[in-house]
Tab-separated table of C-alpha atoms in Angstrom:
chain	number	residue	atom	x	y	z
W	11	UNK	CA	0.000	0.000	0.000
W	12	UNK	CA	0.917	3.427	-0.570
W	13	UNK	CA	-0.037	6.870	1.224
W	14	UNK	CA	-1.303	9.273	-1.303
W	15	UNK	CA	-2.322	12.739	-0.416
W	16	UNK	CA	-6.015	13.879	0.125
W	17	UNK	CA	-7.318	17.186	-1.354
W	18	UNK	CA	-7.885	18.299	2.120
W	19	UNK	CA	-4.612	16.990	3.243
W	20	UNK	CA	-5.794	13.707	5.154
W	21	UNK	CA	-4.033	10.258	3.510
W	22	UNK	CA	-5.741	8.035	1.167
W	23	UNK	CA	-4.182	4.484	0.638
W	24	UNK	CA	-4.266	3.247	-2.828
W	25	UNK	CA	-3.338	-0.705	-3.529
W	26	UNK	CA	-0.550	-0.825	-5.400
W	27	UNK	CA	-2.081	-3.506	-7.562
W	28	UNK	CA	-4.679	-0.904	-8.837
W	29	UNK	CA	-3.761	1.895	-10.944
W	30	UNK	CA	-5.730	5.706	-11.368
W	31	UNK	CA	-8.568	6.594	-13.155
W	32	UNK	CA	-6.200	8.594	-15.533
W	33	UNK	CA	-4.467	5.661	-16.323
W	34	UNK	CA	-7.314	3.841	-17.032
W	35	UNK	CA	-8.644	6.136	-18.793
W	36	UNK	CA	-5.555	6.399	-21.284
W	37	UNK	CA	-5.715	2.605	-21.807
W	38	UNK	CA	-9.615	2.804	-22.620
W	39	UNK	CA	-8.539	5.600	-25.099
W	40	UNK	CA	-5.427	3.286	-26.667
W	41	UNK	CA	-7.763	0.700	-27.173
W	42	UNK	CA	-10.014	2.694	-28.855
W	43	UNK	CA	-7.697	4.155	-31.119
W	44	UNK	CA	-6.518	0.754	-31.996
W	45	UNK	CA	-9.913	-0.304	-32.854
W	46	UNK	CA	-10.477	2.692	-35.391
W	47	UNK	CA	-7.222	2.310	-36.779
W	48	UNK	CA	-8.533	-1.329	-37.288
W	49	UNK	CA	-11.550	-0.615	-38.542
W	50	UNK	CA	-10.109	1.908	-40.895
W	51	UNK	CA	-7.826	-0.367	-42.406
W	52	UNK	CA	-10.935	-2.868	-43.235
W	53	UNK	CA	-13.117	0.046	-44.672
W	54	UNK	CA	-10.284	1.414	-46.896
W	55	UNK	CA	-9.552	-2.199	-48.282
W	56	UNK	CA	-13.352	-2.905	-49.167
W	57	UNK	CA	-13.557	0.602	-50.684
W	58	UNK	CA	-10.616	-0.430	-52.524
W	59	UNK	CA	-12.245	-3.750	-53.811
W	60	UNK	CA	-15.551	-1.792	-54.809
W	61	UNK	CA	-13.712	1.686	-56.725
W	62	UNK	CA	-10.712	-0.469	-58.373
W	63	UNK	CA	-12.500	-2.357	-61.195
W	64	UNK	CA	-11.234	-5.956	-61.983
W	65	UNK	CA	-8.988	-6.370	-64.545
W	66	UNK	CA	-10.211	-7.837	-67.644
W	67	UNK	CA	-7.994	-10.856	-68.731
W	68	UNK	CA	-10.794	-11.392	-72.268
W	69	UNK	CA	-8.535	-11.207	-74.882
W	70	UNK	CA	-5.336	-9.891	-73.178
W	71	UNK	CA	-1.433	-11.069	-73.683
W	72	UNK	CA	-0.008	-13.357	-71.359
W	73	UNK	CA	3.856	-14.544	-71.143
W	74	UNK	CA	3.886	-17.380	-68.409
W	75	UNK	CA	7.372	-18.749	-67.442
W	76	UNK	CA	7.409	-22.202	-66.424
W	77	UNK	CA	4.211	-22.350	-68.337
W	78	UNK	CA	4.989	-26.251	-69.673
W	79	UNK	CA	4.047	-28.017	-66.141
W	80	UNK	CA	3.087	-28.152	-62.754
W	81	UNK	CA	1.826	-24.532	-61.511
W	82	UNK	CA	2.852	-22.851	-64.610
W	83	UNK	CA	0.241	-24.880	-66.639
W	84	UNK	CA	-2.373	-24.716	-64.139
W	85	UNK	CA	-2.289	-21.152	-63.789
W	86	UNK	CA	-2.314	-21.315	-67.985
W	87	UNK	CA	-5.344	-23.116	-67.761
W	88	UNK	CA	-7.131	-20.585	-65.393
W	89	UNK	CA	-6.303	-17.665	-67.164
W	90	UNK	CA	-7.112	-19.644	-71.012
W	91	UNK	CA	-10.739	-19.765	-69.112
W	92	UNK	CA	-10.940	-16.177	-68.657
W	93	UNK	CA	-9.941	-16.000	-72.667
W	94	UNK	CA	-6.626	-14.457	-72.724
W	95	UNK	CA	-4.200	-15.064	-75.382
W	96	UNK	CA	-0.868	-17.195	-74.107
W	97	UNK	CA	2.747	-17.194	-74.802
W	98	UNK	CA	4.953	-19.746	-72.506
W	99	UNK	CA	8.448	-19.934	-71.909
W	100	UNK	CA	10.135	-22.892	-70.865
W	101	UNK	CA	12.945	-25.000	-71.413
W	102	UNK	CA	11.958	-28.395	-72.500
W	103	UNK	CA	10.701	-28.324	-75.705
W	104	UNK	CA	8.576	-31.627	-75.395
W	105	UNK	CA	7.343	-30.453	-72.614
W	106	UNK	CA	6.031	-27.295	-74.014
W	107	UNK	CA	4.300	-28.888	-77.183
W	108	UNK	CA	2.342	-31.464	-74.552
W	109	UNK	CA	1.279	-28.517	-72.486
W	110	UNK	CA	0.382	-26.467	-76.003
W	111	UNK	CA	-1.734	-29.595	-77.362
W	112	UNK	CA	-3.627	-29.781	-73.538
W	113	UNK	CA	-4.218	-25.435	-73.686
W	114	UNK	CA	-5.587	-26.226	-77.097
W	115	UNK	CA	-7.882	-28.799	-76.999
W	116	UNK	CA	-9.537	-26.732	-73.560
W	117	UNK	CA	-9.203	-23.109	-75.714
W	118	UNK	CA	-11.918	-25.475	-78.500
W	119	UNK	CA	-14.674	-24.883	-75.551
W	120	UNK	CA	-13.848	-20.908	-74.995
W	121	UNK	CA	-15.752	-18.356	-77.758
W	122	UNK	CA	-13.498	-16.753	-79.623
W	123	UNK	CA	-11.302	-19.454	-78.530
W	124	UNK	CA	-7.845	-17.705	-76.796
W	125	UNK	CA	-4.285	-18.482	-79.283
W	126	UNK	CA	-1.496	-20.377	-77.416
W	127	UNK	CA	2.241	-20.249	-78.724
W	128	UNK	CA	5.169	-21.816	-76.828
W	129	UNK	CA	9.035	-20.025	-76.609
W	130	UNK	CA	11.735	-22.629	-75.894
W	131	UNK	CA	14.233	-20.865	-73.411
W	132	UNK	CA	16.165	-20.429	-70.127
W	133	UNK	CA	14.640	-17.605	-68.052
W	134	UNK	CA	18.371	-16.969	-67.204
W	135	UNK	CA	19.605	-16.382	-70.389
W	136	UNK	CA	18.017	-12.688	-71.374
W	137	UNK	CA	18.270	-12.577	-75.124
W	138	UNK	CA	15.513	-15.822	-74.115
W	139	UNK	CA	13.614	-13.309	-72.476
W	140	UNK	CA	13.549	-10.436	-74.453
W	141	UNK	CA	12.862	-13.016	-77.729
W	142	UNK	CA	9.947	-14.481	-75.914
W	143	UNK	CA	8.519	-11.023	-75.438
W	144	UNK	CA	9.029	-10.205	-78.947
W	145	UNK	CA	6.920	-13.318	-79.977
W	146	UNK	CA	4.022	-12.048	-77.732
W	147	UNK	CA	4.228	-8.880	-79.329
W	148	UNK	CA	4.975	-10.631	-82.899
W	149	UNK	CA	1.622	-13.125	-82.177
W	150	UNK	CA	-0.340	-10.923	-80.701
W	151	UNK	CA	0.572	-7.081	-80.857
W	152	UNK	CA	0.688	-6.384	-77.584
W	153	UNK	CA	2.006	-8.295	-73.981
W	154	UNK	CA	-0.078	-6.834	-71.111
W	155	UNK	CA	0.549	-8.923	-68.164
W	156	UNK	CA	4.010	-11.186	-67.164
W	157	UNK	CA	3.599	-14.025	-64.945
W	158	UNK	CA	6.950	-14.787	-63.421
W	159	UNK	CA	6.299	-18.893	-62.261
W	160	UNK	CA	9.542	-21.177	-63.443
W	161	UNK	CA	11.282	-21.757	-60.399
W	162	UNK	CA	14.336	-23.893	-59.032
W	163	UNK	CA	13.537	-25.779	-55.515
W	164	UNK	CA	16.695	-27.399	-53.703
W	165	UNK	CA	15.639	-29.238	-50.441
W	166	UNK	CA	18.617	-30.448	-48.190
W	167	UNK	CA	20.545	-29.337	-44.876
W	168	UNK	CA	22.457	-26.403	-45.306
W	169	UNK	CA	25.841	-28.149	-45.219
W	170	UNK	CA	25.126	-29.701	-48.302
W	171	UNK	CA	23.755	-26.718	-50.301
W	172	UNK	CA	26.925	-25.365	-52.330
W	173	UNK	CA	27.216	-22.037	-53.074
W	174	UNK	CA	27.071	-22.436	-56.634
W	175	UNK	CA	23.488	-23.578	-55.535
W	176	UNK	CA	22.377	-20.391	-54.131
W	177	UNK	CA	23.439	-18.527	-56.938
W	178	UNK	CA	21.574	-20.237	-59.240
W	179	UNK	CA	18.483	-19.673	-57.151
W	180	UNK	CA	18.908	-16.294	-56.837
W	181	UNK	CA	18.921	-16.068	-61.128
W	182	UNK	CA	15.998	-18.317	-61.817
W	183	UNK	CA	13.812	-17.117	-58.657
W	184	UNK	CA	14.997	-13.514	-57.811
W	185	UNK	CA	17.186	-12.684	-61.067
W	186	UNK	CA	14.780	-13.658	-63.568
W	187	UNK	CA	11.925	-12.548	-62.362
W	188	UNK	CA	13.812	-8.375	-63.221
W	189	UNK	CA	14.841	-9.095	-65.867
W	190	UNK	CA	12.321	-10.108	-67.390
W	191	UNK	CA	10.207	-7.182	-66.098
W	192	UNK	CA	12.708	-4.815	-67.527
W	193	UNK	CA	12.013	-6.636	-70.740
W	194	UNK	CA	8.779	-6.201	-71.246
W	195	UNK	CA	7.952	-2.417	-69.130
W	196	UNK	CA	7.830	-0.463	-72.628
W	197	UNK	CA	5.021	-3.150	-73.566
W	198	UNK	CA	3.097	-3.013	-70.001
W	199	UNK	CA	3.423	0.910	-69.743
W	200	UNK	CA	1.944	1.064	-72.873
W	201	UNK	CA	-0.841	-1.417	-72.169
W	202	UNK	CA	-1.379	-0.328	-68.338
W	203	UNK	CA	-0.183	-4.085	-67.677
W	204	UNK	CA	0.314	-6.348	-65.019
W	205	UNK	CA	3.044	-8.072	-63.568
W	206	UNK	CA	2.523	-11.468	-61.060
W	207	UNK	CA	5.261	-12.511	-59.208
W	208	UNK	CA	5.227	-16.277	-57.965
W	209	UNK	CA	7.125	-16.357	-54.593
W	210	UNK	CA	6.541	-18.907	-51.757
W	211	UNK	CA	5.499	-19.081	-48.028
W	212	UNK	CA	9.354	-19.719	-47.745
W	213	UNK	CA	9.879	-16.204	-48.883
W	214	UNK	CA	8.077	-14.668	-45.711
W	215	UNK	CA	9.645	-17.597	-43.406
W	216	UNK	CA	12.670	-19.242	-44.149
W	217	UNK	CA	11.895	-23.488	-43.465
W	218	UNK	CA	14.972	-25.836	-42.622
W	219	UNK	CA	15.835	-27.638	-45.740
W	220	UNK	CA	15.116	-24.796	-48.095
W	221	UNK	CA	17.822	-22.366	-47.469
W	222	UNK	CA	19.010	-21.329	-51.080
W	223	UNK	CA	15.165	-20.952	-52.166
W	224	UNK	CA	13.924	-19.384	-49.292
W	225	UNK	CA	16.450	-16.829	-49.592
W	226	UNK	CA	15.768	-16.527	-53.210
W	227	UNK	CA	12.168	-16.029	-52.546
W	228	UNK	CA	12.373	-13.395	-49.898
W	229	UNK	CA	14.637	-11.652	-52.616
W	230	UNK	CA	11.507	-12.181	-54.961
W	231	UNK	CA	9.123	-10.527	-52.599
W	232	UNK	CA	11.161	-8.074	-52.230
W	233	UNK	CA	11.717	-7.352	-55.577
W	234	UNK	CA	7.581	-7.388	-56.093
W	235	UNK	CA	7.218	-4.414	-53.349
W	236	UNK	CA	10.289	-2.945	-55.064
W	237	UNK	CA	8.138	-2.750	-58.535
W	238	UNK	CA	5.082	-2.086	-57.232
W	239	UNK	CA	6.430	1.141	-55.368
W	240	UNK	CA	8.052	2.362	-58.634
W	241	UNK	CA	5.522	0.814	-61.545
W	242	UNK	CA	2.294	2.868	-59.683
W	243	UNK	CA	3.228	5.834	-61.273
W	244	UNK	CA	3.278	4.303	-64.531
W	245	UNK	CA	-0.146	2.608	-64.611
W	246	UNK	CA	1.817	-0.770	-63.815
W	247	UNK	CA	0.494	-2.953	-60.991
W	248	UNK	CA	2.706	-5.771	-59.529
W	249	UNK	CA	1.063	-8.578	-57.743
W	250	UNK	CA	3.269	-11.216	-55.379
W	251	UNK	CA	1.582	-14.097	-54.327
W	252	UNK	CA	3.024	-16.337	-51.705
W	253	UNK	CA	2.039	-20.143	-51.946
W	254	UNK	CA	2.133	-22.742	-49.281
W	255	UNK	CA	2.480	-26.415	-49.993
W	256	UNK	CA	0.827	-27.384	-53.523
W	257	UNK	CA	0.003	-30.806	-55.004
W	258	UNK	CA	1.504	-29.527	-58.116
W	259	UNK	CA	4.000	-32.777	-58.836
W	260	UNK	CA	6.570	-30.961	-59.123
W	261	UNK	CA	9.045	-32.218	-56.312
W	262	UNK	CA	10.175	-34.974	-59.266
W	263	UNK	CA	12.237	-32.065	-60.718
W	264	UNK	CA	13.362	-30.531	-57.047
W	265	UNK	CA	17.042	-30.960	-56.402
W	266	UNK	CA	17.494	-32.837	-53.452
W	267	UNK	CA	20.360	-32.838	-51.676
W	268	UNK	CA	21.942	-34.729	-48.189
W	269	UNK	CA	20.480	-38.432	-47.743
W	270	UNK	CA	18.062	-38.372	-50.628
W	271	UNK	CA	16.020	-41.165	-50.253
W	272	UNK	CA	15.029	-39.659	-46.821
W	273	UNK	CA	14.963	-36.148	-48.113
W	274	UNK	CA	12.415	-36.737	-50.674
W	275	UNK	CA	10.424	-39.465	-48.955
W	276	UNK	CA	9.648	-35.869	-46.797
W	277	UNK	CA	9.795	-33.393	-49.105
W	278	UNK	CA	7.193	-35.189	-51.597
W	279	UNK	CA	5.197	-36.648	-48.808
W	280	UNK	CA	4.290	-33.052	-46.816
W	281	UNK	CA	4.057	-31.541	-50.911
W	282	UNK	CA	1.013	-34.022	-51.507
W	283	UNK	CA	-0.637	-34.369	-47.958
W	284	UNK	CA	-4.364	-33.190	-48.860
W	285	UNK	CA	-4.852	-31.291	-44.903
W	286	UNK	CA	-1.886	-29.182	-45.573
W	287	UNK	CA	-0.966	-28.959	-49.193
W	288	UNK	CA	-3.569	-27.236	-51.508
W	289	UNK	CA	-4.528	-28.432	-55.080
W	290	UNK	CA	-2.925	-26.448	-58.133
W	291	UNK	CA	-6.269	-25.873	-59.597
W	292	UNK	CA	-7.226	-24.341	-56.667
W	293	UNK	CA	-4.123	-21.828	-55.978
W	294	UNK	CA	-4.450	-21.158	-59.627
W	295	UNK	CA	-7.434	-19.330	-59.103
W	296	UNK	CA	-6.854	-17.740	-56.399
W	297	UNK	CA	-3.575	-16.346	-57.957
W	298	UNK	CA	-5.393	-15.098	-60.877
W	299	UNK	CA	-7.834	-13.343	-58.442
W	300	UNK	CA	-5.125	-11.769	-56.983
W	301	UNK	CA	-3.927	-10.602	-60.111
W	302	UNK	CA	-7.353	-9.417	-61.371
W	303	UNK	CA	-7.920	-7.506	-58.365
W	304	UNK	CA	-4.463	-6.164	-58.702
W	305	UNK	CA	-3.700	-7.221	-54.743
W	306	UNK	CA	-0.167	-6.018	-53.727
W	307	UNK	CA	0.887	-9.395	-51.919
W	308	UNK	CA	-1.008	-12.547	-50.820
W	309	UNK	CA	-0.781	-15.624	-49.224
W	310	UNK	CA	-2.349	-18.607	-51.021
W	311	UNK	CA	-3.294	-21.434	-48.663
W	312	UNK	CA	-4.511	-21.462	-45.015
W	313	UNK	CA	-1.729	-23.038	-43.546
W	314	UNK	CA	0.275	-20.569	-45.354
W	315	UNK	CA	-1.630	-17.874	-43.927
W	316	UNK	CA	-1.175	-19.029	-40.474
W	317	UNK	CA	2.333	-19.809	-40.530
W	318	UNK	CA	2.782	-16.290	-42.096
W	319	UNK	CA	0.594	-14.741	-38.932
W	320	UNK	CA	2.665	-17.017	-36.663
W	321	UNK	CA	6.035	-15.415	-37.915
W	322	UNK	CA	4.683	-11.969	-37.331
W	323	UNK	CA	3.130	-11.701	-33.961
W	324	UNK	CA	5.974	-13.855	-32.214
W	325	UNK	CA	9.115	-13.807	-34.243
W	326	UNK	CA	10.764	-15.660	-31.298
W	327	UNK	CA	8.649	-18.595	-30.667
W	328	UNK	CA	8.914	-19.170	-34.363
W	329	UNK	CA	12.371	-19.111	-34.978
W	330	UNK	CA	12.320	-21.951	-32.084
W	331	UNK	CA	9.591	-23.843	-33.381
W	332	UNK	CA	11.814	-24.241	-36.351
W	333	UNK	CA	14.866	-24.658	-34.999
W	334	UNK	CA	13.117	-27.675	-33.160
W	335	UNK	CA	11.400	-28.901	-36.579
W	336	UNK	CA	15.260	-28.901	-37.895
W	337	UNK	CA	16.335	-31.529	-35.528
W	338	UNK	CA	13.768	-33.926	-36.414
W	339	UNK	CA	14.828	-33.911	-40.478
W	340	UNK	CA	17.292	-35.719	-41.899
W	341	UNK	CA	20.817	-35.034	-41.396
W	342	UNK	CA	23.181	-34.168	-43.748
W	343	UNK	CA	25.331	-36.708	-46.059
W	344	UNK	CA	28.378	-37.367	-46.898
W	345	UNK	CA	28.551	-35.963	-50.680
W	346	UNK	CA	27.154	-31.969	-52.046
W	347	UNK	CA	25.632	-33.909	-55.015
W	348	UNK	CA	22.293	-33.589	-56.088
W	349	UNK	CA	19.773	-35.655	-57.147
W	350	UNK	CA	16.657	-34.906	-58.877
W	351	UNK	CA	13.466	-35.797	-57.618
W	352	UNK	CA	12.690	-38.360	-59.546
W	353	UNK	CA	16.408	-40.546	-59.210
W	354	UNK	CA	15.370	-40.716	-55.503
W	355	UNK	CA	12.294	-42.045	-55.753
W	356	UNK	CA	11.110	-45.279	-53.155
W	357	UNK	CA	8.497	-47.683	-53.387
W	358	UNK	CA	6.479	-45.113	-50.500
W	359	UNK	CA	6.655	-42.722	-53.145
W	360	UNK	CA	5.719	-44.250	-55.917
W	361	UNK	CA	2.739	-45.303	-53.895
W	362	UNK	CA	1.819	-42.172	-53.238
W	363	UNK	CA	-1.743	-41.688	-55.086
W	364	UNK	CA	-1.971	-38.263	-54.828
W	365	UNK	CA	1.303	-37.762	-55.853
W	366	UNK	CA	1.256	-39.836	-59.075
W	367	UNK	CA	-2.494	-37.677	-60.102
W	368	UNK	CA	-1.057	-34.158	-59.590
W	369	UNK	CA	2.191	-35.699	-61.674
W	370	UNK	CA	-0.274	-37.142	-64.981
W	371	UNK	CA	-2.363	-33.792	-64.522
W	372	UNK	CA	0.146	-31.069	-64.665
W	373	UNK	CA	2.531	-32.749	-66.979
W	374	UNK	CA	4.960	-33.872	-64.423
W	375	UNK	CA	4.892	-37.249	-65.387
């Protein structure tokens, strides 16, 4: 207890567990402004959504990277339904004219039915880049939108990630990503384009076993704020979007490094579990919502969304939660070579139902 001074000089006691009605009243008012700040926030985003129209996609030019398989061609798919007009850069030519013959046959059903053409090329090679722009503009007379998907994934404990490794993350995820931007900004200025950046969840929170792509893919997001700060001004909006786990088949073409039977029995296993992972079809369009509502940077997935939230409000607790995580993968092994997905495959997964769909479906196979 502590004495405190009457008005007419006699001695209250106040508990020094209690506090004043001024302070009180200053947390009642901090509270409140919280909630209006709040509440703010939520009005000015569904003002947003109502006064920014959607974007049209109907007849629009689309260059897709990674466009041959696995998210690439789902996210081809969903934007073919909307009727836009597709180029696609990849590498593998075989690949491409599979994917072309699937966009095809699905563009028969669409009226006027959207054009597909495919560009054989490395996203890290610019003359690539800057040819497979000049096709969209060649096909179609115009490019207004650049969808940034081909990606590199190596999963492994850091001691057997070289740095060669991380360097050529950083120039297909983070590298390619500007330059191919740069590329095509004459085209998108003069359209009022759009530009979608395909990060990950690993680009907001770095997992163990991803180290050279999750720090290519926090480079990535922060080269989509980058552009979206500077682009504004020109009537070019950047979208990032930030994936969880996706049944997209696509850990056959991973590079896995460290024991690799063990590494990918994991790696493909958590990619095609059905509570956490979400379908391609199904991030596909909520990417290309995203992109026609010209969002700044979303998460696509719940788990991705909580994970995300988790990183934010406690920082700490996460970083220990995944330092714990780390202990229970596998450890590292005694060669830096890597392996591609599908040279470490076992007979669990091979088994693996889900797996082997998303594979046929997406071209993976």
């Amino acid at each position: 207890m502590k004495p405190v001074l009457g008005s007419r000089g006699g001695v209250r006691l106040m508990s020094m567990f209690g506090s004043s009605p001024s302070k009180r009243s200053g947390k009642r008012r901090r509270r409140g402004s919280k909630r209006a700040l709040l509440l703010s926030a939520v009005l000015l985003v569904a003002v947003r959504r109502v006064m920014i129209p959607p974007y049209p996609l109907a007849g629009k030019s689309v260059l897709i990277t990674g466009g041959s398989r696995g998210l690439g061609l789902a996210l081809a798919r969903e934007l073919l339904r909307y009727g836009a007009n597709l180029t696609l850069l990849a590498r593998d030519e075989a690949e491409l004219r599979r994917a072309e013959a699937d966009l095809k046959a699905r563009a028969l059903g669409i009226s006027p039915p959207p054009q597909i053409q495919i560009v054989a090329g490395d996203v890290t090679v610019k003359a690539d880049l800057e040819r497979a722009v000049e096709a969209a503009i060649s096909a179609y007379g115009r490019l207004d939108v650049v969808a940034n998907v081909a990606g590199i994934i190596q999963s492994g404990p850091l001691d057997n990630v070289t740095d060669e490794e991380f360097t050529q993350s950083m120039a297909v995820n983070a590298f390619a990503p500007l330059h191919l931007t740069r590329a095509a900004l004459p085209y998108l200025r003069a359209s009022g384009g759009r530009v979608l950046i395909v990060a990950s969840l690993a680009g907001k929170v770095a997992v163990p076993h991803l180290s050279s792509y999750s720090v290519s893919k926090f480079a990535a997001v922060g080269l989509g704020q980058s552009l979206r700060a500077e682009l504004a001004q020109d009537g070019v909006s950047v979208t990032t979007v930030c994936p969880g786990l996706m049944r997209t088949g696509s850990p056959r073409h991973a590079q896995i490094k460290g024991q690799h039977r063990r590494e990918y029995a994991l790696f493909a296993t958590l990619d095609n579990l059905p509570l956490i992972s979400l379908d391609a079809d199904k991030a596909a369009q909520r990417i290309v919502q995203a992109l026609i509502r010209g969002e700044a940077e979303v998460m696509i997935g719940g788990p991705a969304r909580l994970l995300n939230l988790f990183q934010s409000l406690a920082p700490q607790l996460s970083a220990d939660v995944l330092s714990l995580l780390n202990r229970l993968l596998p450890g590292p092994g005694s060669s830096d070579a890597a392996l591609p997905g599908r040279d470490a495959e076992s007979r669990l997964t091979r088994a693996n139902l889900v797996k082997r769909a998303a594979e046929q479906s997406l071209n993976e196979s």
